[in-house]
Amino acid sequence: MNPSPSTQPGKRRELTPLLLLGLCLLVYGNTAWNQLVFEDRALTTGNPEFAKGLYLGELFHPGYFLYAQARAYRPVVTASYLLDYALWGRNPVGYHLSNVAFHFLAVWGLYVFIGLLFHKKFPALAAAVLFTLHPAGAEAVCGVAYRADLLAAGFGFWALAAYVRGRGLVIDAKDERRERPTVKGFWVALSLVLFLLALFSKESALGLPVLALLLEGATGSFPLSLIHISEP
């Protein structure tokens, strides 16, 4: 007997992240055998401060720039290096696998964001696959020193997904939620937290609020007087 239509979409949703993970590993899995070079080493295993002990409090201390050997305030990125150092020590394999994992989380976040926005699987999957394979992202995945781009993209996509979920934004004129946009407190608050994580990963995340406003306009959710408060 054929499975019922109601069960099939759930199974597909469960498989899609695994397929995207497999694609990320297929494309970038071989980077695990690379060494740490130049800035990679300076920011991780070559940082003498890390060898003295792992103190997360230093991330919020005036001496951050000396501790992190960084030129910009990106505490989320430094925290990820600290975690890698605690788990892997000086073994470069773990640092590169972490980059692949962060790339996957960004790809998955993009898939969820586009899927919620359009309520269609194909555009979401096409965008996620293109983002996975596009050569413009190779430097960020292959170079541990460029992890800031991965983290900012990942938290940024998940922030937009949470915002779209919380506001009920859909680019579809037939969707009834377009007529009565709502604010679901939990999801909007979550999007703000994720935005802050993206912002403290890389300054380019400052553009996310502008994207949120553009999404409001694209989905016809203005004017703001139409907003109705609802429970999560």
Coordinates of N, CA and C in Angstrom, one line a residue:
M1 N 0.8 -1.2 0.0 CA 0.0 0.0 0.0 C 0.9 1.2 0.0
N2 N 0.5 2.2 -0.8 CA 1.3 3.4 -0.9 C 1.1 4.3 0.4
P3 N 2.2 5.0 0.8 CA 2.1 5.8 2.0 C 1.1 6.9 1.7
S4 N 0.4 7.4 2.7 CA -0.6 8.4 2.6 C 0.1 9.7 2.3
P5 N -0.6 10.6 1.5 CA 0.1 11.9 1.2 C 0.4 12.7 2.4
S6 N -0.3 12.5 3.5 CA 0.0 13.3 4.7 C 1.3 13.0 5.4
T7 N 1.8 11.7 5.1 CA 3.1 11.3 5.7 C 4.3 11.6 4.9
Q8 N 4.1 11.7 3.6 CA 5.2 11.9 2.7 C 5.9 13.2 2.8
P9 N 5.2 14.4 2.9 CA 5.9 15.6 3.1 C 6.8 15.6 4.3
G10 N 6.4 15.1 5.5 CA 7.2 15.0 6.7 C 8.5 14.3 6.4
K11 N 8.4 13.2 5.7 CA 9.6 12.4 5.4 C 10.5 13.2 4.5
R12 N 10.0 13.9 3.6 CA 10.9 14.7 2.7 C 11.6 15.8 3.5
R13 N 10.8 16.4 4.4 CA 11.4 17.5 5.2 C 12.5 17.0 6.1
E14 N 12.4 15.8 6.5 CA 13.5 15.2 7.4 C 14.7 14.8 6.5
L15 N 14.5 14.5 5.3 CA 15.6 14.1 4.4 C 16.4 15.2 3.9
T16 N 15.7 16.3 3.6 CA 16.4 17.5 3.0 C 17.6 18.0 3.7
P17 N 17.6 18.2 5.1 CA 18.8 18.6 5.7 C 19.9 17.6 5.6
L18 N 19.6 16.3 5.6 CA 20.6 15.3 5.4 C 21.2 15.3 4.0
L19 N 20.4 15.6 3.0 CA 20.9 15.7 1.7 C 21.8 16.9 1.6
L20 N 21.4 18.0 2.2 CA 22.3 19.2 2.2 C 23.6 19.0 2.9
L21 N 23.5 18.3 4.0 CA 24.7 18.0 4.8 C 25.6 17.1 3.9
G22 N 25.1 16.1 3.3 CA 25.9 15.3 2.4 C 26.5 16.0 1.3
L23 N 25.8 17.0 0.7 CA 26.4 17.8 -0.3 C 27.5 18.7 0.2
C24 N 27.4 19.3 1.4 CA 28.4 20.1 2.0 C 29.7 19.2 2.2
L25 N 29.5 18.0 2.7 CA 30.6 17.1 3.0 C 31.3 16.7 1.6
L26 N 30.4 16.4 0.6 CA 31.0 16.0 -0.7 C 31.9 17.1 -1.3
V27 N 31.5 18.4 -1.1 CA 32.2 19.5 -1.7 C 33.4 19.9 -0.9
Y28 N 33.2 19.9 0.5 CA 34.2 20.5 1.3 C 34.8 19.5 2.4
G29 N 34.4 18.3 2.3 CA 34.9 17.3 3.3 C 36.4 17.1 3.2
N30 N 37.0 17.3 2.0 CA 38.4 17.1 1.9 C 39.3 18.2 2.5
T31 N 38.6 19.3 2.9 CA 39.4 20.3 3.6 C 39.8 19.9 5.0
A32 N 39.3 18.8 5.5 CA 39.6 18.4 6.8 C 41.1 18.0 6.9
W33 N 41.7 17.7 5.8 CA 43.1 17.2 5.8 C 44.1 18.4 5.5
N34 N 43.5 19.6 5.4 CA 44.4 20.8 5.2 C 45.0 21.2 6.5
Q35 N 46.1 21.9 6.3 CA 46.8 22.4 7.5 C 46.3 23.8 7.8
L36 N 46.7 24.3 9.0 CA 46.3 25.7 9.4 C 47.5 26.6 8.9
V37 N 47.2 27.6 8.1 CA 48.2 28.4 7.5 C 48.0 29.9 7.8
F38 N 49.1 30.7 7.9 CA 49.0 32.1 8.0 C 48.0 32.6 9.1
E39 N 47.0 33.3 8.8 CA 46.1 33.8 9.8 C 45.3 32.7 10.5
D40 N 45.1 31.6 9.8 CA 44.5 30.5 10.5 C 45.2 30.1 11.8
R41 N 46.5 30.0 11.7 CA 47.3 29.6 12.9 C 47.4 30.7 13.9
A42 N 47.5 32.0 13.4 CA 47.6 33.1 14.3 C 46.4 33.3 15.2
L43 N 45.2 33.0 14.6 CA 44.0 33.2 15.4 C 43.6 32.0 16.2
T44 N 44.3 30.8 16.0 CA 43.8 29.6 16.8 C 45.0 29.0 17.5
T45 N 45.7 28.0 16.9 CA 46.7 27.3 17.6 C 47.9 28.1 17.9
G46 N 48.2 29.1 17.1 CA 49.3 30.0 17.3 C 49.1 31.1 18.3
N47 N 47.9 31.2 18.8 CA 47.6 32.3 19.8 C 48.1 31.9 21.2
P48 N 49.1 32.6 21.7 CA 49.7 32.2 23.0 C 48.7 32.4 24.1
E49 N 47.7 33.2 24.0 CA 46.7 33.4 25.0 C 45.8 32.2 25.2
F50 N 45.6 31.5 24.2 CA 44.7 30.3 24.3 C 45.4 29.2 25.1
A51 N 46.7 29.1 24.9 CA 47.5 28.1 25.7 C 47.5 28.4 27.2
K52 N 47.3 29.6 27.6 CA 47.3 29.9 29.0 C 46.0 29.5 29.7
G53 N 45.0 29.2 29.0 CA 43.7 28.9 29.5 C 42.5 29.5 28.7
L54 N 41.4 28.8 28.9 CA 40.2 29.3 28.1 C 39.3 30.1 29.0
Y55 N 39.3 31.4 28.8 CA 38.5 32.3 29.6 C 37.5 33.1 28.8
L56 N 36.2 32.7 28.8 CA 35.2 33.3 28.0 C 35.0 34.8 28.5
G57 N 35.4 35.1 29.7 CA 35.3 36.4 30.2 C 36.1 37.4 29.4
E58 N 37.2 36.9 28.8 CA 38.0 37.8 28.0 C 37.3 38.4 26.8
L59 N 36.3 37.7 26.4 CA 35.5 38.1 25.2 C 34.8 39.5 25.5
F60 N 34.6 39.8 26.7 CA 33.9 41.0 27.1 C 34.8 42.0 27.9
H61 N 36.1 41.8 27.7 CA 37.0 42.6 28.5 C 37.7 43.6 27.5
P62 N 38.1 44.8 28.1 CA 38.9 45.7 27.2 C 40.1 45.1 26.5
G63 N 40.7 44.1 27.1 CA 41.8 43.5 26.5 C 41.5 42.4 25.4
Y64 N 40.3 42.4 24.9 CA 39.8 41.4 24.0 C 40.7 41.3 22.8
F65 N 41.1 42.5 22.2 CA 41.9 42.5 20.9 C 43.2 41.8 21.1
L66 N 43.8 42.0 22.3 CA 45.1 41.3 22.5 C 44.9 39.8 22.7
Y67 N 43.8 39.5 23.5 CA 43.5 38.1 23.8 C 43.2 37.3 22.5
A68 N 42.4 37.9 21.6 CA 41.9 37.2 20.4 C 42.8 37.4 19.3
Q69 N 43.9 38.2 19.4 CA 44.7 38.5 18.3 C 43.9 39.0 17.0
A70 N 42.9 39.8 17.3 CA 42.0 40.2 16.3 C 42.0 41.7 16.1
R71 N 41.6 42.2 14.9 CA 41.5 43.6 14.6 C 40.1 44.1 14.7
A72 N 39.1 43.3 14.8 CA 37.7 43.7 14.9 C 37.1 42.9 16.1
Y73 N 36.0 43.5 16.6 CA 35.4 42.9 17.8 C 34.4 41.9 17.3
R74 N 34.8 40.6 17.3 CA 33.9 39.5 16.9 C 34.0 38.4 17.9
P75 N 33.4 38.6 19.0 CA 33.5 37.6 20.1 C 32.9 36.2 19.8
V76 N 31.9 36.2 19.0 CA 31.3 34.9 18.7 C 32.3 34.0 17.9
V77 N 33.0 34.6 17.0 CA 34.0 33.9 16.2 C 35.1 33.4 17.2
T78 N 35.6 34.3 18.1 CA 36.7 33.9 19.0 C 36.2 32.8 19.9
A79 N 34.9 32.9 20.3 CA 34.4 31.8 21.2 C 34.4 30.5 20.4
S80 N 34.1 30.5 19.1 CA 34.2 29.2 18.4 C 35.6 28.7 18.3
Y81 N 36.6 29.6 18.2 CA 38.0 29.2 18.2 C 38.4 28.6 19.5
L82 N 37.9 29.2 20.6 CA 38.1 28.7 21.9 C 37.6 27.3 22.1
L83 N 36.4 27.1 21.6 CA 35.7 25.8 21.7 C 36.5 24.7 20.9
D84 N 37.0 25.1 19.7 CA 37.8 24.2 18.9 C 39.1 23.9 19.6
Y85 N 39.7 24.9 20.2 CA 41.0 24.6 20.9 C 40.8 23.7 22.1
A86 N 39.6 23.8 22.8 CA 39.3 22.9 23.9 C 39.1 21.5 23.4
L87 N 38.5 21.4 22.3 CA 38.1 20.0 21.8 C 39.3 19.4 21.0
W88 N 40.0 20.2 20.2 CA 40.9 19.6 19.3 C 42.4 19.9 19.6
G89 N 42.6 20.9 20.4 CA 44.0 21.3 20.7 C 44.6 21.9 19.4
R90 N 45.7 21.3 19.0 CA 46.4 21.8 17.8 C 46.2 21.0 16.6
N91 N 45.2 20.1 16.6 CA 44.9 19.3 15.5 C 44.0 20.1 14.5
P92 N 44.5 20.3 13.3 CA 43.8 21.2 12.3 C 42.5 20.5 11.8
V93 N 42.4 19.2 11.9 CA 41.2 18.5 11.4 C 39.9 19.1 12.0
G94 N 39.9 19.2 13.3 CA 38.7 19.7 13.9 C 38.3 21.1 13.5
Y95 N 39.3 22.0 13.3 CA 39.0 23.4 13.0 C 38.3 23.4 11.6
H96 N 38.8 22.6 10.7 CA 38.2 22.6 9.3 C 36.9 21.9 9.3
L97 N 36.7 20.9 10.1 CA 35.4 20.2 10.2 C 34.3 21.2 10.8
S98 N 34.8 22.0 11.8 CA 33.9 23.0 12.3 C 33.4 24.0 11.2
N99 N 34.4 24.4 10.4 CA 34.0 25.3 9.3 C 32.9 24.7 8.4
V100 N 33.1 23.4 8.1 CA 32.2 22.7 7.2 C 30.8 22.6 7.9
A101 N 30.8 22.4 9.2 CA 29.6 22.3 10.0 C 28.9 23.7 10.0
F102 N 29.6 24.8 10.2 CA 29.0 26.1 10.2 C 28.5 26.4 8.8
H103 N 29.2 26.0 7.8 CA 28.7 26.2 6.4 C 27.3 25.5 6.2
F104 N 27.3 24.3 6.7 CA 26.0 23.5 6.6 C 24.9 24.2 7.3
L105 N 25.1 24.7 8.5 CA 24.1 25.4 9.3 C 23.6 26.7 8.5
A106 N 24.5 27.3 7.8 CA 24.1 28.5 7.0 C 23.3 28.0 5.8
V107 N 23.7 26.9 5.2 CA 22.9 26.4 4.0 C 21.5 26.0 4.5
W108 N 21.4 25.3 5.6 CA 20.2 24.9 6.2 C 19.3 26.1 6.5
G109 N 19.9 27.1 7.1 CA 19.2 28.3 7.5 C 18.6 29.0 6.3
L110 N 19.4 29.0 5.2 CA 18.9 29.6 4.0 C 17.7 28.8 3.4
Y111 N 17.8 27.5 3.5 CA 16.7 26.6 3.0 C 15.4 26.9 3.8
V112 N 15.5 27.0 5.1 CA 14.3 27.2 6.0 C 13.8 28.6 5.7
F113 N 14.6 29.6 5.6 CA 14.2 31.0 5.4 C 13.4 31.1 4.1
I114 N 14.0 30.6 3.0 CA 13.3 30.7 1.7 C 12.0 29.9 1.7
G115 N 12.1 28.7 2.3 CA 10.9 27.9 2.4 C 9.7 28.5 3.1
L116 N 10.0 29.2 4.2 CA 9.0 29.9 4.9 C 8.5 31.1 4.2
L117 N 9.3 31.8 3.5 CA 9.0 33.0 2.8 C 8.1 32.7 1.5
F118 N 8.4 31.6 0.8 CA 7.6 31.3 -0.4 C 6.6 30.2 -0.3
H119 N 6.7 29.4 0.8 CA 5.9 28.3 1.0 C 6.0 27.3 -0.2
K120 N 7.2 27.2 -0.7 CA 7.5 26.3 -1.8 C 8.8 25.7 -1.6
K121 N 8.9 24.4 -1.9 CA 10.1 23.7 -1.6 C 11.2 23.9 -2.6
F122 N 10.8 24.0 -3.9 CA 11.8 24.1 -5.0 C 12.7 25.3 -4.9
P123 N 12.1 26.5 -4.8 CA 13.0 27.7 -4.6 C 13.9 27.6 -3.4
A124 N 13.5 27.0 -2.3 CA 14.3 26.9 -1.2 C 15.4 26.0 -1.4
L125 N 15.1 24.8 -2.0 CA 16.2 23.8 -2.3 C 17.2 24.4 -3.3
A126 N 16.7 25.0 -4.4 CA 17.6 25.6 -5.4 C 18.5 26.6 -4.8
A127 N 18.0 27.5 -3.9 CA 18.8 28.5 -3.3 C 19.9 27.9 -2.4
A128 N 19.5 26.9 -1.7 CA 20.4 26.2 -0.7 C 21.5 25.5 -1.5
V129 N 21.2 24.8 -2.6 CA 22.2 24.1 -3.4 C 23.1 25.1 -4.0
L130 N 22.6 26.1 -4.6 CA 23.4 27.2 -5.2 C 24.4 27.8 -4.2
F131 N 23.9 28.1 -3.0 CA 24.7 28.6 -1.9 C 25.8 27.6 -1.5
T132 N 25.5 26.4 -1.5 CA 26.4 25.3 -1.1 C 27.6 25.2 -2.1
L133 N 27.2 25.3 -3.4 CA 28.2 25.0 -4.5 C 28.9 26.2 -5.0
H134 N 28.4 27.4 -4.7 CA 29.0 28.6 -5.4 C 30.4 28.8 -4.9
P135 N 31.3 29.0 -5.9 CA 32.7 29.2 -5.5 C 33.1 30.4 -4.7
A136 N 32.1 31.4 -4.7 CA 32.4 32.6 -3.9 C 32.5 32.2 -2.4
G137 N 31.9 31.1 -2.0 CA 32.0 30.7 -0.6 C 33.1 29.8 -0.2
A138 N 33.9 29.5 -1.2 CA 35.0 28.5 -0.9 C 36.1 29.0 0.0
E139 N 36.4 30.3 -0.1 CA 37.4 30.9 0.8 C 37.0 30.8 2.3
A140 N 35.7 31.2 2.5 CA 35.3 31.2 3.9 C 35.3 29.8 4.5
V141 N 35.0 28.8 3.7 CA 34.9 27.4 4.2 C 36.3 26.8 4.4
C142 N 37.1 27.1 3.4 CA 38.5 26.5 3.4 C 39.4 27.2 4.4
G143 N 39.2 28.5 4.6 CA 40.1 29.2 5.5 C 39.5 29.4 6.9
V144 N 40.1 28.8 7.9 CA 39.6 29.0 9.2 C 39.5 30.4 9.7
A145 N 40.4 31.2 9.2 CA 40.5 32.6 9.6 C 39.3 33.4 9.0
Y146 N 38.6 32.9 8.1 CA 37.4 33.5 7.5 C 36.1 33.0 8.0
R147 N 36.2 32.4 9.1 CA 34.9 31.8 9.7 C 33.9 32.8 10.0
A148 N 34.3 34.0 10.2 CA 33.3 35.1 10.5 C 32.2 35.2 9.5
D149 N 32.6 35.0 8.2 CA 31.5 35.0 7.1 C 30.5 33.9 7.3
L150 N 31.0 32.7 7.7 CA 30.1 31.6 7.9 C 29.1 31.8 9.0
L151 N 29.7 32.3 10.1 CA 28.8 32.5 11.3 C 27.8 33.6 11.1
A152 N 28.3 34.7 10.5 CA 27.4 35.8 10.2 C 26.3 35.4 9.2
A153 N 26.6 34.6 8.2 CA 25.6 34.1 7.3 C 24.7 33.1 7.9
G154 N 25.2 32.2 8.7 CA 24.4 31.2 9.4 C 23.4 31.8 10.4
F155 N 23.9 32.6 11.3 CA 23.0 33.3 12.2 C 22.0 34.3 11.5
G156 N 22.5 34.9 10.5 CA 21.7 35.8 9.7 C 20.5 35.2 9.1
F157 N 20.8 34.0 8.4 CA 19.7 33.3 7.7 C 18.7 32.8 8.7
W158 N 19.1 32.3 9.9 CA 18.2 31.8 10.9 C 17.5 32.9 11.5
A159 N 18.1 34.1 11.7 CA 17.4 35.3 12.2 C 16.3 35.7 11.3
L160 N 16.5 35.7 10.0 CA 15.5 36.0 9.0 C 14.4 35.0 9.0
A161 N 14.7 33.7 9.1 CA 13.7 32.7 9.1 C 12.8 32.8 10.4
A162 N 13.4 33.1 11.5 CA 12.6 33.3 12.7 C 11.7 34.5 12.6
Y163 N 12.3 35.6 12.0 CA 11.5 36.8 11.8 C 10.3 36.6 10.8
V164 N 10.5 35.9 9.7 CA 9.5 35.5 8.8 C 8.4 34.7 9.5
R165 N 8.9 33.7 10.3 CA 7.9 32.8 11.0 C 7.1 33.6 12.0
G166 N 7.8 34.5 12.8 CA 7.1 35.3 13.8 C 6.1 36.3 13.2
R167 N 6.4 36.9 12.0 CA 5.5 37.9 11.4 C 4.6 37.3 10.5
G168 N 4.7 36.0 10.1 CA 3.8 35.4 9.2 C 3.9 35.9 7.8
L169 N 5.2 36.3 7.4 CA 5.4 36.9 6.1 C 5.4 35.8 5.0
V170 N 4.7 36.0 4.0 CA 4.6 35.1 2.8 C 4.5 35.8 1.5
I171 N 5.4 35.5 0.6 CA 5.3 36.2 -0.7 C 4.3 35.3 -1.6
D172 N 3.0 35.5 -1.3 CA 2.0 34.8 -2.1 C 0.7 35.6 -1.9
A173 N 0.2 36.2 -2.9 CA -1.0 37.0 -2.8 C -2.2 36.2 -2.3
K174 N -2.2 34.9 -2.5 CA -3.4 34.1 -2.1 C -3.3 33.7 -0.7
D175 N -2.2 33.9 0.0 CA -2.1 33.5 1.4 C -2.8 34.5 2.3
E176 N -3.7 34.0 3.1 CA -4.6 34.9 4.0 C -3.8 35.6 5.0
R177 N -2.6 35.1 5.4 CA -1.8 35.8 6.4 C -1.2 37.1 5.9
R178 N -1.2 37.3 4.6 CA -0.7 38.5 4.0 C -1.7 39.7 4.4
E179 N -3.0 39.4 4.6 CA -3.9 40.4 4.9 C -3.9 40.8 6.4
R180 N -3.5 39.9 7.3 CA -3.4 40.2 8.7 C -2.1 39.8 9.3
P181 N -1.0 40.6 9.1 CA 0.3 40.2 9.6 C 0.2 40.2 11.1
T182 N 0.9 39.3 11.8 CA 0.9 39.2 13.2 C 2.3 39.3 13.8
V183 N 2.4 39.4 15.1 CA 3.7 39.4 15.8 C 3.6 38.3 16.8
K184 N 4.4 37.3 16.6 CA 4.5 36.2 17.6 C 5.7 36.4 18.4
G185 N 5.5 36.8 19.7 CA 6.6 37.3 20.5 C 7.9 36.4 20.5
F186 N 7.7 35.1 20.7 CA 8.8 34.2 20.9 C 9.7 34.2 19.6
W187 N 9.1 34.1 18.4 CA 9.9 34.1 17.2 C 10.6 35.4 16.9
V188 N 9.9 36.5 17.2 CA 10.5 37.8 16.9 C 11.7 38.0 17.9
A189 N 11.5 37.6 19.2 CA 12.6 37.7 20.1 C 13.7 36.8 19.7
L190 N 13.4 35.6 19.3 CA 14.5 34.7 18.8 C 15.3 35.3 17.7
S191 N 14.5 36.0 16.7 CA 15.2 36.6 15.6 C 16.2 37.7 16.0
L192 N 15.8 38.4 17.1 CA 16.7 39.5 17.6 C 17.9 38.9 18.2
V193 N 17.8 37.8 19.0 CA 19.0 37.1 19.6 C 19.9 36.6 18.5
L194 N 19.3 36.0 17.4 CA 20.1 35.5 16.3 C 20.8 36.6 15.6
F195 N 20.1 37.7 15.4 CA 20.7 38.9 14.8 C 21.9 39.4 15.6
L196 N 21.8 39.5 16.9 CA 22.9 39.9 17.7 C 24.1 38.9 17.6
L197 N 23.8 37.6 17.5 CA 24.9 36.7 17.3 C 25.6 36.9 15.9
A198 N 24.8 37.1 14.9 CA 25.3 37.4 13.6 C 26.2 38.7 13.6
L199 N 25.6 39.7 14.3 CA 26.3 41.0 14.4 C 27.7 40.9 15.1
F200 N 27.7 40.1 16.1 CA 29.0 39.9 16.9 C 29.9 38.8 16.2
S201 N 29.4 38.3 15.1 CA 30.3 37.5 14.3 C 31.0 38.3 13.2
K202 N 30.2 39.2 12.6 CA 30.8 40.1 11.6 C 29.9 41.3 11.4
E203 N 30.5 42.5 11.2 CA 29.8 43.7 11.1 C 28.8 43.8 10.0
S204 N 29.0 43.0 8.9 CA 28.1 43.1 7.8 C 26.7 42.7 8.1
A205 N 26.5 42.1 9.3 CA 25.1 41.7 9.7 C 24.3 42.9 10.0
L206 N 24.9 44.1 10.1 CA 24.1 45.3 10.3 C 23.0 45.5 9.2
G207 N 23.2 44.9 8.1 CA 22.2 45.1 7.0 C 21.0 44.2 7.2
L208 N 20.9 43.3 8.2 CA 19.8 42.5 8.4 C 18.5 43.2 8.7
P209 N 18.5 44.3 9.5 CA 17.2 45.0 9.7 C 16.7 45.6 8.4
V210 N 17.6 46.1 7.6 CA 17.1 46.6 6.3 C 16.4 45.5 5.5
L211 N 17.0 44.3 5.5 CA 16.4 43.2 4.7 C 15.0 42.9 5.3
A212 N 14.9 42.9 6.7 CA 13.6 42.7 7.3 C 12.6 43.7 6.8
L213 N 13.0 44.9 6.7 CA 12.0 46.0 6.2 C 11.6 45.7 4.8
L214 N 12.6 45.3 4.0 CA 12.3 45.0 2.6 C 11.4 43.8 2.5
L215 N 11.5 42.8 3.4 CA 10.6 41.7 3.4 C 9.2 42.1 3.8
E216 N 9.1 43.1 4.7 CA 7.8 43.6 5.1 C 7.1 44.3 3.9
G217 N 7.9 45.0 3.1 CA 7.3 45.7 2.0 C 7.0 44.7 0.9
A218 N 7.9 43.7 0.6 CA 7.6 42.7 -0.4 C 6.4 41.9 -0.2
T219 N 6.1 41.7 1.1 CA 4.9 40.8 1.4 C 3.7 41.6 1.6
G220 N 3.8 43.0 1.4 CA 2.6 43.8 1.6 C 2.1 43.9 3.0
S221 N 3.0 43.9 4.0 CA 2.6 43.9 5.4 C 2.5 45.3 6.0
F222 N 2.8 46.3 5.2 CA 2.6 47.7 5.7 C 1.2 48.1 5.4
P223 N 0.6 49.0 6.0 CA 1.1 49.8 7.1 C 1.1 49.1 8.4
L224 N 1.9 49.6 9.4 CA 2.1 48.9 10.7 C 0.8 48.9 11.5
S225 N -0.1 49.7 11.2 CA -1.4 49.7 12.0 C -2.2 48.5 11.8
L226 N -1.9 47.7 10.7 CA -2.6 46.4 10.5 C -2.1 45.3 11.3
I227 N -1.0 45.5 12.1 CA -0.4 44.4 12.9 C -1.3 44.1 14.0
H228 N -1.5 42.8 14.2 CA -2.3 42.3 15.4 C -1.4 41.4 16.2
I229 N -1.4 41.7 17.5 CA -0.6 40.9 18.4 C -1.3 39.6 18.7
S230 N -0.5 38.5 18.7 CA -1.0 37.2 19.0 C 0.0 36.4 19.8
E231 N -0.5 35.3 20.4 CA 0.3 34.5 21.2 C 1.2 33.6 20.3
P232 N 2.4 33.1 20.8 CA 3.3 32.3 20.0 C 2.5 31.1 19.5

